Amino acid sequence: MNDPSGGAPFQAESLKEGNRYVKSLYQCAADGTPSKGMLEDLQRPARPLTSDEEVRARLYERYLHAGGRVLRELLPKLLPRSDRSVFTHGDIAPWNVMVDDQNKITDILGWKFCRLVP
């Protein structure tokens, strides 16, 4: 990737590196499911999430439901705490991130799973 002329091999390698970088940003839930479903309630009707404690409890519940046992005691201590709500995309993946020729992110697509999380 050291070809300053910008030839096709250089551009192809740049795209490969950009793709590797974006893939490294992928996040999933504690139970290994895609992030778009990490806060999906296991109960019906779905319970609202109105506090940080409720979000943490939901993540822990999903982890145990999916057979998670290794972190059973440690996970509640590992989950971050927050007293603020944050806006999250919910589906960051390579196909939702547009980059330019210099591998700079130019656009984020796929906002149907976005939400405000306590």
Short mmCIF file of C-alpha atoms in Angstrom, two decimals:
data_model
loop_
_atom_site.label_atom_id
_atom_site.label_comp_id
_atom_site.label_asym_id
_atom_site.label_seq_id
_atom_site.Cartn_x
_atom_site.Cartn_y
_atom_site.Cartn_z
CA MET A 1 0.00 0.00 0.00
CA ASN A 2 2.96 2.35 -0.48
CA ASP A 3 2.30 3.18 -4.16
CA PRO A 4 1.88 6.99 -4.19
CA SER A 5 0.77 6.94 -7.84
CA GLY A 6 -2.69 5.80 -6.80
CA GLY A 7 -2.78 2.90 -9.27
CA ALA A 8 -5.46 0.21 -9.20
CA PRO A 9 -3.50 -2.21 -6.93
CA PHE A 10 -2.96 0.62 -4.46
CA GLN A 11 -6.67 1.50 -4.48
CA ALA A 12 -7.71 -2.14 -4.12
CA GLU A 13 -5.39 -2.56 -1.14
CA SER A 14 -6.73 0.68 0.37
CA LEU A 15 -10.27 -0.66 0.13
CA LYS A 16 -9.20 -3.93 1.75
CA GLU A 17 -7.62 -2.05 4.64
CA GLY A 18 -10.69 0.17 5.01
CA ASN A 19 -12.94 -2.88 5.05
CA ARG A 20 -10.79 -4.54 7.74
CA TYR A 21 -11.01 -1.37 9.82
CA VAL A 22 -14.80 -1.13 9.54
CA LYS A 23 -15.18 -4.84 10.36
CA SER A 24 -13.19 -4.26 13.53
CA LEU A 25 -15.87 -1.78 14.63
CA TYR A 26 -18.62 -4.42 14.64
CA GLN A 27 -20.31 -4.74 17.99
CA CYS A 28 -22.54 -7.51 19.22
CA ALA A 29 -24.56 -8.19 22.32
CA ALA A 30 -23.16 -10.03 25.32
CA ASP A 31 -25.00 -13.12 24.11
CA GLY A 32 -23.34 -12.91 20.67
CA THR A 33 -26.42 -11.77 18.74
CA PRO A 34 -26.20 -8.85 16.28
CA SER A 35 -26.42 -5.47 17.94
CA LYS A 36 -29.78 -4.70 16.34
CA GLY A 37 -31.38 -7.18 18.74
CA MET A 38 -29.27 -6.86 21.85
CA LEU A 39 -31.98 -5.03 23.76
CA GLU A 40 -34.91 -7.02 22.40
CA ASP A 41 -37.05 -8.18 25.29
CA LEU A 42 -37.43 -11.92 25.85
CA GLN A 43 -40.85 -11.35 27.41
CA ARG A 44 -44.13 -10.38 25.79
CA PRO A 45 -45.40 -7.80 25.98
CA ALA A 46 -42.01 -6.12 25.77
CA ARG A 47 -41.01 -4.13 28.83
CA PRO A 48 -39.82 -0.55 28.28
CA LEU A 49 -36.24 0.38 29.12
CA THR A 50 -36.33 3.53 31.20
CA SER A 51 -33.09 3.42 33.17
CA ASP A 52 -29.49 2.32 33.04
CA GLU A 53 -30.24 -0.48 35.51
CA GLU A 54 -33.01 -1.83 33.26
CA VAL A 55 -30.66 -1.84 30.24
CA ARG A 56 -27.98 -3.68 32.23
CA ALA A 57 -30.53 -6.20 33.54
CA ARG A 58 -31.82 -6.83 29.99
CA LEU A 59 -28.30 -7.47 28.66
CA TYR A 60 -27.58 -9.86 31.53
CA GLU A 61 -30.90 -11.67 31.04
CA ARG A 62 -30.19 -12.17 27.32
CA TYR A 63 -26.67 -13.40 28.07
CA LEU A 64 -27.98 -16.07 30.45
CA HIS A 65 -30.83 -16.98 28.10
CA ALA A 66 -28.32 -17.67 25.29
CA GLY A 67 -26.44 -20.10 27.51
CA GLY A 68 -23.81 -17.70 28.77
CA ARG A 69 -22.26 -19.09 31.92
CA VAL A 70 -18.57 -18.19 31.78
CA LEU A 71 -19.19 -14.58 32.83
CA ARG A 72 -22.24 -15.26 35.00
CA GLU A 73 -20.69 -13.69 38.11
CA LEU A 74 -18.45 -11.15 36.37
CA LEU A 75 -20.71 -9.74 33.63
CA PRO A 76 -22.78 -7.43 35.87
CA LYS A 77 -19.54 -5.78 37.01
CA LEU A 78 -18.19 -5.50 33.44
CA LEU A 79 -21.22 -3.80 31.89
CA PRO A 80 -20.63 -0.04 31.78
CA ARG A 81 -22.83 2.27 33.81
CA SER A 82 -24.26 5.55 32.61
CA ASP A 83 -26.55 8.22 33.95
CA ARG A 84 -27.19 9.57 30.43
CA SER A 85 -29.15 8.30 27.46
CA VAL A 86 -27.24 7.80 24.22
CA PHE A 87 -28.35 7.67 20.61
CA THR A 88 -27.13 4.47 18.96
CA HIS A 89 -27.14 3.34 15.33
CA GLY A 90 -27.90 -0.29 16.13
CA ASP A 91 -26.49 -1.88 12.94
CA ILE A 92 -22.93 -0.70 12.31
CA ALA A 93 -21.54 -3.11 9.73
CA PRO A 94 -19.30 -2.76 6.63
CA TRP A 95 -22.29 -2.55 4.27
CA ASN A 96 -23.68 0.45 6.19
CA VAL A 97 -20.47 2.51 6.13
CA MET A 98 -19.49 4.49 3.02
CA VAL A 99 -15.85 5.54 2.58
CA ASP A 100 -14.08 7.73 0.03
CA ASP A 101 -10.84 7.03 -1.87
CA GLN A 102 -8.79 7.98 1.20
CA ASN A 103 -10.76 5.57 3.44
CA LYS A 104 -12.45 8.44 5.24
CA ILE A 105 -15.97 7.66 6.37
CA THR A 106 -18.36 9.78 4.30
CA ASP A 107 -21.77 8.39 5.24
CA ILE A 108 -23.51 5.96 7.55
CA LEU A 109 -26.52 4.10 6.12
CA GLY A 110 -29.15 1.80 7.61
CA TRP A 111 -30.71 3.78 10.45
CA LYS A 112 -33.83 1.62 10.90
CA PHE A 113 -32.52 0.09 14.16
CA CYS A 114 -31.41 3.37 15.74
CA ARG A 115 -32.69 4.20 19.19
CA LEU A 116 -32.18 6.31 22.25
CA VAL A 117 -30.94 4.03 25.03
CA PRO A 118 -31.00 5.02 28.70
#
